[in-house]
Tab-separated table of N, CA and C in Angstrom:
chain	number	residue	atom	x	y	z
A	1	MET	N	29.045	-4.572	-28.953
A	1	MET	CA	29.620	-5.769	-28.401
A	1	MET	C	28.686	-6.351	-27.323
A	2	PHE	N	28.138	-5.497	-26.476
A	2	PHE	CA	27.257	-5.966	-25.405
A	2	PHE	C	26.079	-6.743	-25.976
A	3	TYR	N	25.433	-6.204	-27.017
A	3	TYR	CA	24.234	-6.835	-27.551
A	3	TYR	C	24.545	-8.142	-28.270
A	4	SER	N	25.775	-8.309	-28.771
A	4	SER	CA	26.124	-9.537	-29.481
A	4	SER	C	26.333	-10.712	-28.525
A	5	ASP	N	26.788	-10.464	-27.306
A	5	ASP	CA	27.002	-11.530	-26.315
A	5	ASP	C	26.776	-10.973	-24.908
A	6	PRO	N	25.505	-10.694	-24.554
A	6	PRO	CA	25.228	-10.050	-23.269
A	6	PRO	C	25.680	-10.862	-22.057
A	7	ARG	N	25.643	-12.173	-22.136
A	7	ARG	CA	26.056	-12.989	-20.992
A	7	ARG	C	27.521	-12.734	-20.655
A	8	LYS	N	28.332	-12.549	-21.675
A	8	LYS	CA	29.764	-12.341	-21.477
A	8	LYS	C	30.085	-10.915	-21.040
A	9	TYR	N	29.396	-9.939	-21.645
A	9	TYR	CA	29.803	-8.543	-21.481
A	9	TYR	C	28.941	-7.716	-20.538
A	10	ASN	N	27.816	-8.250	-20.038
A	10	ASN	CA	26.902	-7.384	-19.292
A	10	ASN	C	27.486	-6.815	-18.009
A	11	SER	N	28.160	-7.621	-17.210
A	11	SER	CA	28.692	-7.102	-15.940
A	11	SER	C	29.761	-6.037	-16.147
A	12	PRO	N	30.788	-6.298	-16.982
A	12	PRO	CA	31.780	-5.239	-17.185
A	12	PRO	C	31.193	-4.005	-17.872
A	13	PHE	N	30.247	-4.211	-18.782
A	13	PHE	CA	29.631	-3.077	-19.472
A	13	PHE	C	28.855	-2.207	-18.483
A	14	ARG	N	28.048	-2.811	-17.623
A	14	ARG	CA	27.266	-2.049	-16.648
A	14	ARG	C	28.171	-1.367	-15.630
A	15	ALA	N	29.267	-2.020	-15.243
A	15	ALA	CA	30.230	-1.381	-14.332
A	15	ALA	C	30.864	-0.175	-15.015
A	16	GLN	N	31.205	-0.320	-16.306
A	16	GLN	CA	31.796	0.792	-17.054
A	16	GLN	C	30.805	1.944	-17.184
A	17	VAL	N	29.543	1.637	-17.397
A	17	VAL	CA	28.510	2.677	-17.459
A	17	VAL	C	28.473	3.445	-16.140
A	18	MET	N	28.500	2.726	-15.028
A	18	MET	CA	28.448	3.380	-13.715
A	18	MET	C	29.662	4.287	-13.506
A	19	VAL	N	30.846	3.793	-13.842
A	19	VAL	CA	32.071	4.590	-13.690
A	19	VAL	C	32.010	5.825	-14.584
A	20	THR	N	31.558	5.661	-15.815
A	20	THR	CA	31.452	6.792	-16.747
A	20	THR	C	30.491	7.848	-16.209
A	21	LEU	N	29.331	7.421	-15.716
A	21	LEU	CA	28.360	8.366	-15.160
A	21	LEU	C	28.928	9.102	-13.954
A	22	LEU	N	29.595	8.380	-13.073
A	22	LEU	CA	30.190	9.017	-11.892
A	22	LEU	C	31.293	9.993	-12.288
A	23	ASN	N	32.108	9.632	-13.281
A	23	ASN	CA	33.149	10.547	-13.765
A	23	ASN	C	32.545	11.821	-14.341
A	24	GLN	N	31.469	11.684	-15.108
A	24	GLN	CA	30.810	12.864	-15.676
A	24	GLN	C	30.298	13.781	-14.568
A	25	LEU	N	29.698	13.197	-13.557
A	25	LEU	CA	29.148	14.001	-12.466
A	25	LEU	C	30.226	14.630	-11.595
A	26	ALA	N	31.396	14.017	-11.548
A	26	ALA	CA	32.495	14.550	-10.728
A	26	ALA	C	33.164	15.756	-11.374
A	27	GLN	N	32.900	15.992	-12.664
A	27	GLN	CA	33.488	17.148	-13.348
A	27	GLN	C	32.871	18.435	-12.807
A	28	PRO	N	33.670	19.500	-12.696
A	28	PRO	CA	33.121	20.773	-12.203
A	28	PRO	C	31.987	21.266	-13.106
A	29	ARG	N	30.987	21.841	-12.484
A	29	ARG	CA	29.855	22.394	-13.237
A	29	ARG	C	30.249	23.697	-13.904
A	30	LYS	N	29.755	23.889	-15.125
A	30	LYS	CA	29.965	25.151	-15.829
A	30	LYS	C	28.703	26.002	-15.803
A	31	SER	N	27.626	25.426	-15.293
A	31	SER	CA	26.366	26.153	-15.192
A	31	SER	C	25.606	25.595	-13.984
A	32	PRO	N	24.566	26.298	-13.538
A	32	PRO	CA	23.824	25.803	-12.376
A	32	PRO	C	22.982	24.558	-12.691
A	33	ILE	N	22.874	24.228	-13.976
A	33	ILE	CA	22.056	23.088	-14.397
A	33	ILE	C	22.932	22.062	-15.095
A	34	ARG	N	22.687	20.814	-14.766
A	34	ARG	CA	23.389	19.718	-15.439
A	34	ARG	C	22.334	18.722	-15.902
A	35	LEU	N	22.289	18.495	-17.205
A	35	LEU	CA	21.388	17.496	-17.770
A	35	LEU	C	22.208	16.273	-18.135
A	36	ILE	N	21.734	15.109	-17.721
A	36	ILE	CA	22.415	13.870	-18.080
A	36	ILE	C	21.410	12.941	-18.753
A	37	GLU	N	21.909	12.166	-19.707
A	37	GLU	CA	21.017	11.297	-20.474
A	37	GLU	C	20.486	10.146	-19.625
A	38	ARG	N	21.362	9.538	-18.870
A	38	ARG	CA	20.968	8.450	-17.981
A	38	ARG	C	21.655	8.668	-16.647
A	39	SER	N	21.175	7.970	-15.643
A	39	SER	CA	21.770	8.114	-14.317
A	39	SER	C	22.159	6.746	-13.776
A	40	ILE	N	22.891	6.754	-12.662
A	40	ILE	CA	23.200	5.468	-12.036
A	40	ILE	C	21.917	4.820	-11.525
A	41	HIS	N	20.884	5.614	-11.300
A	41	HIS	CA	19.610	5.077	-10.822
A	41	HIS	C	18.926	4.258	-11.922
A	42	SER	N	18.861	4.808	-13.143
A	42	SER	CA	18.263	4.037	-14.240
A	42	SER	C	19.150	2.851	-14.606
A	43	ASN	N	20.465	3.026	-14.491
A	43	ASN	CA	21.375	1.909	-14.729
A	43	ASN	C	21.028	0.755	-13.782
A	44	ARG	N	20.833	1.069	-12.499
A	44	ARG	CA	20.553	0.030	-11.505
A	44	ARG	C	19.156	-0.555	-11.643
A	45	PHE	N	18.125	0.304	-11.690
A	45	PHE	CA	16.753	-0.188	-11.601
A	45	PHE	C	16.135	-0.597	-12.932
A	46	CYS	N	16.802	-0.300	-14.029
A	46	CYS	CA	16.281	-0.715	-15.334
A	46	CYS	C	17.249	-1.669	-16.033
A	47	PHE	N	18.442	-1.190	-16.334
A	47	PHE	CA	19.357	-1.986	-17.144
A	47	PHE	C	19.956	-3.169	-16.373
A	48	ILE	N	20.424	-2.947	-15.165
A	48	ILE	CA	20.967	-4.060	-14.368
A	48	ILE	C	19.835	-5.006	-13.967
A	49	GLU	N	18.685	-4.452	-13.652
A	49	GLU	CA	17.530	-5.293	-13.309
A	49	GLU	C	17.128	-6.171	-14.494
A	50	ALA	N	17.224	-5.641	-15.711
A	50	ALA	CA	16.872	-6.420	-16.910
A	50	ALA	C	17.783	-7.632	-17.072
A	51	ILE	N	19.079	-7.430	-16.893
A	51	ILE	CA	19.979	-8.574	-17.063
A	51	ILE	C	19.839	-9.560	-15.903
A	52	LYS	N	19.458	-9.067	-14.734
A	52	LYS	CA	19.204	-9.966	-13.601
A	52	LYS	C	17.980	-10.830	-13.889
A	53	LYS	N	16.890	-10.193	-14.322
A	53	LYS	CA	15.656	-10.930	-14.615
A	53	LYS	C	15.854	-11.942	-15.735
A	54	SER	N	16.741	-11.631	-16.666
A	54	SER	CA	16.997	-12.526	-17.800
A	54	SER	C	17.996	-13.626	-17.472
A	55	GLY	N	18.544	-13.599	-16.275
A	55	GLY	CA	19.527	-14.605	-15.892
A	55	GLY	C	20.871	-14.423	-16.564
A	56	LEU	N	21.166	-13.198	-16.997
A	56	LEU	CA	22.406	-12.918	-17.722
A	56	LEU	C	23.496	-12.340	-16.831
A	57	ILE	N	23.329	-12.483	-15.521
A	57	ILE	CA	24.330	-11.990	-14.580
A	57	ILE	C	24.344	-12.938	-13.379
A	58	SER	N	25.523	-13.217	-12.895
A	58	SER	CA	25.620	-14.090	-11.720
A	58	SER	C	25.153	-13.328	-10.483
A	59	ASP	N	24.767	-14.068	-9.462
A	59	ASP	CA	24.356	-13.430	-8.208
A	59	ASP	C	25.487	-12.584	-7.630
A	60	GLY	N	26.719	-13.087	-7.740
A	60	GLY	CA	27.875	-12.349	-7.222
A	60	GLY	C	28.106	-11.048	-7.961
A	61	ASP	N	28.030	-11.088	-9.302
A	61	ASP	CA	28.206	-9.863	-10.092
A	61	ASP	C	27.091	-8.867	-9.797
A	62	PHE	N	25.867	-9.369	-9.660
A	62	PHE	CA	24.753	-8.482	-9.333
A	62	PHE	C	24.986	-7.815	-7.984
A	63	GLN	N	25.419	-8.589	-7.012
A	63	GLN	CA	25.651	-8.042	-5.672
A	63	GLN	C	26.723	-6.956	-5.700
A	64	VAL	N	27.792	-7.169	-6.469
A	64	VAL	CA	28.856	-6.156	-6.576
A	64	VAL	C	28.305	-4.875	-7.198
A	65	LEU	N	27.559	-4.992	-8.299
A	65	LEU	CA	26.995	-3.805	-8.949
A	65	LEU	C	25.998	-3.100	-8.030
A	66	ASP	N	25.198	-3.869	-7.306
A	66	ASP	CA	24.229	-3.277	-6.390
A	66	ASP	C	24.929	-2.550	-5.242
A	67	GLU	N	25.989	-3.138	-4.711
A	67	GLU	CA	26.740	-2.476	-3.638
A	67	GLU	C	27.406	-1.197	-4.137
A	68	CYS	N	27.910	-1.210	-5.357
A	68	CYS	CA	28.487	0.017	-5.947
A	68	CYS	C	27.414	1.091	-6.074
A	69	TYR	N	26.225	0.688	-6.516
A	69	TYR	CA	25.121	1.641	-6.622
A	69	TYR	C	24.769	2.210	-5.246
A	70	GLU	N	24.592	1.336	-4.269
A	70	GLU	CA	24.201	1.784	-2.927
A	70	GLU	C	25.233	2.745	-2.343
A	71	TRP	N	26.504	2.480	-2.570
A	71	TRP	CA	27.558	3.375	-2.081
A	71	TRP	C	27.500	4.717	-2.811
A	72	SER	N	27.410	4.671	-4.137
A	72	SER	CA	27.530	5.908	-4.920
A	72	SER	C	26.290	6.791	-4.851
A	73	ARG	N	25.130	6.220	-4.598
A	73	ARG	CA	23.907	7.040	-4.613
A	73	ARG	C	23.870	8.062	-3.482
A	74	HIS	N	24.709	7.896	-2.492
A	74	HIS	CA	24.744	8.838	-1.364
A	74	HIS	C	25.807	9.928	-1.536
A	75	LEU	N	26.565	9.882	-2.609
A	75	LEU	CA	27.584	10.911	-2.844
A	75	LEU	C	26.907	12.251	-3.129
A	76	PRO	N	27.499	13.361	-2.689
A	76	PRO	CA	26.886	14.676	-2.931
A	76	PRO	C	26.619	14.965	-4.414
A	77	VAL	N	27.478	14.492	-5.312
A	77	VAL	CA	27.273	14.764	-6.743
A	77	VAL	C	26.071	14.012	-7.303
A	78	MET	N	25.515	13.086	-6.543
A	78	MET	CA	24.398	12.280	-7.022
A	78	MET	C	23.037	12.911	-6.761
A	79	LYS	N	23.000	14.046	-6.083
A	79	LYS	CA	21.715	14.670	-5.781
A	79	LYS	C	21.029	15.113	-7.078
A	80	LEU	N	19.821	14.631	-7.264
A	80	LEU	CA	19.022	15.008	-8.425
A	80	LEU	C	17.903	15.940	-7.991
A	81	ASP	N	17.589	16.906	-8.842
A	81	ASP	CA	16.454	17.784	-8.585
A	81	ASP	C	15.205	17.303	-9.307
A	82	LEU	N	15.410	16.606	-10.442
A	82	LEU	CA	14.287	16.206	-11.279
A	82	LEU	C	14.715	15.063	-12.191
A	83	ILE	N	13.792	14.147	-12.432
A	83	ILE	CA	13.972	13.114	-13.451
A	83	ILE	C	13.003	13.445	-14.571
A	84	VAL	N	13.509	13.589	-15.781
A	84	VAL	CA	12.669	13.818	-16.949
A	84	VAL	C	12.552	12.476	-17.670
A	85	TYR	N	11.349	11.935	-17.698
A	85	TYR	CA	11.096	10.629	-18.318
A	85	TYR	C	10.558	10.850	-19.720
A	86	LEU	N	11.343	10.457	-20.713
A	86	LEU	CA	10.934	10.541	-22.108
A	86	LEU	C	10.223	9.234	-22.451
A	87	GLN	N	8.943	9.200	-22.193
A	87	GLN	CA	8.139	7.986	-22.290
A	87	GLN	C	7.718	7.726	-23.733
A	88	SER	N	7.900	6.500	-24.174
A	88	SER	CA	7.490	6.106	-25.513
A	88	SER	C	7.168	4.619	-25.507
A	89	THR	N	6.700	4.113	-26.618
A	89	THR	CA	6.414	2.685	-26.722
A	89	THR	C	7.650	1.954	-27.238
A	90	PRO	N	7.771	0.672	-26.935
A	90	PRO	CA	8.894	-0.099	-27.473
A	90	PRO	C	8.917	-0.096	-29.007
A	91	GLU	N	7.742	-0.087	-29.619
A	91	GLU	CA	7.673	-0.092	-31.086
A	91	GLU	C	8.265	1.187	-31.673
A	92	ILE	N	7.941	2.317	-31.080
A	92	ILE	CA	8.489	3.585	-31.569
A	92	ILE	C	9.987	3.640	-31.300
A	93	CYS	N	10.418	3.149	-30.150
A	93	CYS	CA	11.861	3.098	-29.867
A	93	CYS	C	12.578	2.246	-30.911
A	94	ALA	N	12.006	1.090	-31.254
A	94	ALA	CA	12.614	0.210	-32.260
A	94	ALA	C	12.717	0.922	-33.603
A	95	GLU	N	11.684	1.640	-33.977
A	95	GLU	CA	11.699	2.372	-35.251
A	95	GLU	C	12.768	3.468	-35.240
A	96	ARG	N	12.893	4.185	-34.151
A	96	ARG	CA	13.908	5.245	-34.056
A	96	ARG	C	15.319	4.658	-34.033
A	97	ILE	N	15.496	3.517	-33.381
A	97	ILE	CA	16.798	2.837	-33.400
A	97	ILE	C	17.136	2.436	-34.832
A	98	ARG	N	16.147	1.883	-35.539
A	98	ARG	CA	16.364	1.469	-36.931
A	98	ARG	C	16.737	2.670	-37.802
A	99	LYS	N	16.041	3.783	-37.631
A	99	LYS	CA	16.299	4.975	-38.448
A	99	LYS	C	17.679	5.568	-38.197
A	100	ARG	N	18.132	5.588	-36.950
A	100	ARG	CA	19.436	6.194	-36.681
A	100	ARG	C	20.577	5.267	-37.064
A	101	SER	N	20.300	3.972	-37.169
A	101	SER	CA	21.255	2.994	-37.709
A	101	SER	C	22.627	3.072	-37.040
A	102	ARG	N	22.634	3.071	-35.722
A	102	ARG	CA	23.877	3.163	-34.951
A	102	ARG	C	24.534	1.782	-34.871
A	103	LYS	N	25.833	1.747	-35.138
A	103	LYS	CA	26.579	0.485	-35.098
A	103	LYS	C	26.461	-0.142	-33.707
A	104	GLY	N	26.200	-1.445	-33.684
A	104	GLY	CA	26.086	-2.176	-32.436
A	104	GLY	C	24.664	-2.296	-31.920
A	105	GLU	N	23.735	-1.501	-32.472
A	105	GLU	CA	22.352	-1.543	-31.991
A	105	GLU	C	21.434	-2.384	-32.875
A	106	GLU	N	21.970	-2.907	-33.972
A	106	GLU	CA	21.124	-3.636	-34.914
A	106	GLU	C	20.555	-4.939	-34.344
A	107	SER	N	21.152	-5.461	-33.283
A	107	SER	CA	20.668	-6.732	-32.728
A	107	SER	C	19.791	-6.549	-31.482
A	108	ILE	N	19.382	-5.321	-31.177
A	108	ILE	CA	18.492	-5.097	-30.027
A	108	ILE	C	17.116	-5.669	-30.366
A	109	SER	N	16.625	-6.557	-29.526
A	109	SER	CA	15.354	-7.230	-29.810
A	109	SER	C	14.164	-6.439	-29.268
A	110	MET	N	12.995	-6.711	-29.852
A	110	MET	CA	11.760	-6.100	-29.340
A	110	MET	C	11.500	-6.558	-27.909
A	111	GLY	N	11.847	-7.796	-27.607
A	111	GLY	CA	11.664	-8.299	-26.247
A	111	GLY	C	12.463	-7.500	-25.236
A	112	TYR	N	13.707	-7.163	-25.602
A	112	TYR	CA	14.560	-6.368	-24.713
A	112	TYR	C	13.996	-4.958	-24.545
A	113	LEU	N	13.540	-4.358	-25.650
A	113	LEU	CA	12.943	-3.019	-25.568
A	113	LEU	C	11.681	-3.038	-24.703
A	114	GLN	N	10.870	-4.084	-24.843
A	114	GLN	CA	9.658	-4.198	-24.025
A	114	GLN	C	10.020	-4.340	-22.551
A	115	GLU	N	11.039	-5.157	-22.271
A	115	GLU	CA	11.465	-5.345	-20.882
A	115	GLU	C	11.971	-4.037	-20.280
A	116	LEU	N	12.787	-3.289	-21.034
A	116	LEU	CA	13.278	-1.996	-20.539
A	116	LEU	C	12.131	-1.012	-20.334
A	117	HIS	N	11.181	-1.020	-21.258
A	117	HIS	CA	10.007	-0.153	-21.126
A	117	HIS	C	9.256	-0.477	-19.831
A	118	ASP	N	8.993	-1.760	-19.612
A	118	ASP	CA	8.258	-2.173	-18.411
A	118	ASP	C	9.018	-1.801	-17.139
A	119	LEU	N	10.335	-1.985	-17.150
A	119	LEU	CA	11.140	-1.644	-15.974
A	119	LEU	C	11.141	-0.139	-15.710
A	120	HIS	N	11.247	0.671	-16.775
A	120	HIS	CA	11.187	2.127	-16.597
A	120	HIS	C	9.813	2.550	-16.065
A	121	GLU	N	8.754	1.980	-16.632
A	121	GLU	CA	7.404	2.318	-16.179
A	121	GLU	C	7.224	1.969	-14.700
A	122	ASP	N	7.666	0.774	-14.323
A	122	ASP	CA	7.512	0.343	-12.934
A	122	ASP	C	8.354	1.199	-11.997
A	123	TRP	N	9.583	1.487	-12.405
A	123	TRP	CA	10.484	2.272	-11.555
A	123	TRP	C	10.006	3.714	-11.405
A	124	LEU	N	9.615	4.344	-12.514
A	124	LEU	CA	9.290	5.772	-12.484
A	124	LEU	C	7.825	6.072	-12.166
A	125	LEU	N	6.923	5.163	-12.516
A	125	LEU	CA	5.497	5.454	-12.357
A	125	LEU	C	4.735	4.393	-11.573
A	126	GLY	N	5.346	3.262	-11.324
A	126	GLY	CA	4.634	2.146	-10.713
A	126	GLY	C	4.969	1.930	-9.258
A	127	GLU	N	4.931	0.668	-8.875
A	127	GLU	CA	5.106	0.282	-7.474
A	127	GLU	C	6.462	0.665	-6.901
A	128	LYS	N	7.502	0.643	-7.728
A	128	LYS	CA	8.846	0.938	-7.223
A	128	LYS	C	9.140	2.433	-7.162
A	129	SER	N	8.188	3.253	-7.577
A	129	SER	CA	8.443	4.695	-7.643
A	129	SER	C	8.628	5.328	-6.269
A	130	THR	N	8.414	4.580	-5.213
A	130	THR	CA	8.652	5.116	-3.870
A	130	THR	C	10.138	5.267	-3.580
A	131	ARG	N	11.007	4.644	-4.385
A	131	ARG	CA	12.462	4.726	-4.174
A	131	ARG	C	13.114	5.774	-5.068
A	132	LEU	N	12.338	6.647	-5.638
A	132	LEU	CA	12.893	7.634	-6.564
A	132	LEU	C	13.697	8.698	-5.824
A	133	PRO	N	14.822	9.117	-6.416
A	133	PRO	CA	15.645	10.143	-5.786
A	133	PRO	C	15.166	11.567	-6.059
A	134	ALA	N	14.150	11.733	-6.914
A	134	ALA	CA	13.664	13.069	-7.282
A	134	ALA	C	12.280	12.929	-7.917
A	135	PRO	N	11.534	14.037	-8.012
A	135	PRO	CA	10.250	13.990	-8.713
A	135	PRO	C	10.450	13.644	-10.192
A	136	VAL	N	9.378	13.152	-10.818
A	136	VAL	CA	9.433	12.739	-12.221
A	136	VAL	C	8.544	13.648	-13.059
A	137	LEU	N	9.105	14.166	-14.152
A	137	LEU	CA	8.368	14.941	-15.148
A	137	LEU	C	8.302	14.078	-16.401
A	138	VAL	N	7.086	13.773	-16.877
A	138	VAL	CA	6.912	12.847	-17.998
A	138	VAL	C	6.621	13.617	-19.282
A	139	PHE	N	7.346	13.258	-20.338
A	139	PHE	CA	7.074	13.752	-21.681
A	139	PHE	C	6.597	12.580	-22.521
A	140	ASP	N	5.486	12.742	-23.236
A	140	ASP	CA	5.017	11.708	-24.154
A	140	ASP	C	5.834	11.816	-25.435
A	141	CYS	N	6.757	10.897	-25.609
A	141	CYS	CA	7.644	10.933	-26.775
A	141	CYS	C	7.200	9.968	-27.864
A	142	SER	N	5.945	9.518	-27.783
A	142	SER	CA	5.392	8.699	-28.855
A	142	SER	C	4.903	9.576	-29.999
A	143	GLU	N	4.828	10.862	-29.738
A	143	GLU	CA	4.428	11.838	-30.754
A	143	GLU	C	5.563	12.022	-31.762
A	144	PRO	N	5.273	12.623	-32.915
A	144	PRO	CA	6.364	12.973	-33.837
A	144	PRO	C	7.364	13.895	-33.133
A	145	LEU	N	8.622	13.818	-33.527
A	145	LEU	CA	9.678	14.566	-32.843
A	145	LEU	C	9.430	16.073	-32.832
A	146	GLU	N	8.780	16.601	-33.859
A	146	GLU	CA	8.478	18.034	-33.895
A	146	GLU	C	7.538	18.407	-32.744
A	147	LYS	N	6.561	17.555	-32.472
A	147	LYS	CA	5.613	17.798	-31.379
A	147	LYS	C	6.313	17.655	-30.023
A	148	VAL	N	7.198	16.667	-29.905
A	148	VAL	CA	7.959	16.485	-28.666
A	148	VAL	C	8.797	17.725	-28.394
A	149	THR	N	9.449	18.243	-29.437
A	149	THR	CA	10.271	19.447	-29.305
A	149	THR	C	9.419	20.632	-28.863
A	150	SER	N	8.258	20.788	-29.466
A	150	SER	CA	7.348	21.875	-29.093
A	150	SER	C	6.906	21.734	-27.632
A	151	ASN	N	6.567	20.517	-27.224
A	151	ASN	CA	6.171	20.281	-25.826
A	151	ASN	C	7.307	20.621	-24.869
A	152	TYR	N	8.523	20.267	-25.264
A	152	TYR	CA	9.682	20.590	-24.420
A	152	TYR	C	9.778	22.104	-24.222
A	153	TYR	N	9.705	22.870	-25.309
A	153	TYR	CA	9.829	24.325	-25.176
A	153	TYR	C	8.694	24.910	-24.340
A	154	ASN	N	7.514	24.322	-24.424
A	154	ASN	CA	6.396	24.785	-23.604
A	154	ASN	C	6.595	24.478	-22.120
A	155	ARG	N	7.392	23.451	-21.813
A	155	ARG	CA	7.598	23.030	-20.418
A	155	ARG	C	9.039	23.249	-19.954
A	156	ARG	N	9.750	24.063	-20.672
A	156	ARG	CA	11.169	24.274	-20.388
A	156	ARG	C	11.427	24.756	-18.958
A	157	ASP	N	10.587	25.640	-18.449
A	157	ASP	CA	10.769	26.120	-17.071
A	157	ASP	C	10.676	24.970	-16.067
A	158	GLU	N	9.774	24.020	-16.334
A	158	GLU	CA	9.675	22.847	-15.452
A	158	GLU	C	10.945	22.005	-15.531
A	159	VAL	N	11.443	21.797	-16.750
A	159	VAL	CA	12.649	20.985	-16.950
A	159	VAL	C	13.824	21.593	-16.196
A	160	PHE	N	13.950	22.909	-16.238
A	160	PHE	CA	15.075	23.591	-15.592
A	160	PHE	C	14.745	24.047	-14.170
A	161	CYS	N	13.654	23.517	-13.614
A	161	CYS	CA	13.268	23.795	-12.219
A	161	CYS	C	13.192	25.294	-11.936
A	162	GLY	N	12.759	26.063	-12.943
A	162	GLY	CA	12.589	27.497	-12.765
A	162	GLY	C	13.857	28.321	-12.885
A	163	ILE	N	14.997	27.669	-13.083
A	163	ILE	CA	16.272	28.393	-13.220
A	163	ILE	C	16.377	28.927	-14.646
A	164	LYS	N	16.681	30.192	-14.782
A	164	LYS	CA	16.835	30.812	-16.106
A	164	LYS	C	18.204	30.464	-16.674
A	165	VAL	N	18.184	30.001	-17.913
A	165	VAL	CA	19.454	29.656	-18.577
A	165	VAL	C	19.610	30.440	-19.853
């Protein structure tokens, strides 16, 4: 739904993403390690920034989402030990999206993927990386998935910050 009419759905969708992420983090831990696919940080500095740059969000809606981010990033459950960046090209991301054929993703444009790629690169590795909440570990995910999996197992101790699981 978001991709079919981003101007209409972007603010409520991004707010729902933030609430969902916070709810997941508020759940009691079952292990000393918690891996999450995305964070409120990537939501703010990549996805919300993308809709702001595209003019798909009002200044008021942006301010509300930014204030929610600023408030929530200081919560104890928000402490991150590590950011694992699965770096790839927009072209490879587009191909993987096409292959998995997930409903609702068929209208994602190459322009949007390029914009998200650029925002992630700038946030995690570029000029904005001074605002990172944790160190960044980069995996080159442009390789075939078998190679990515092998690289992960070779660097598993880094991913888990030395904690045995």
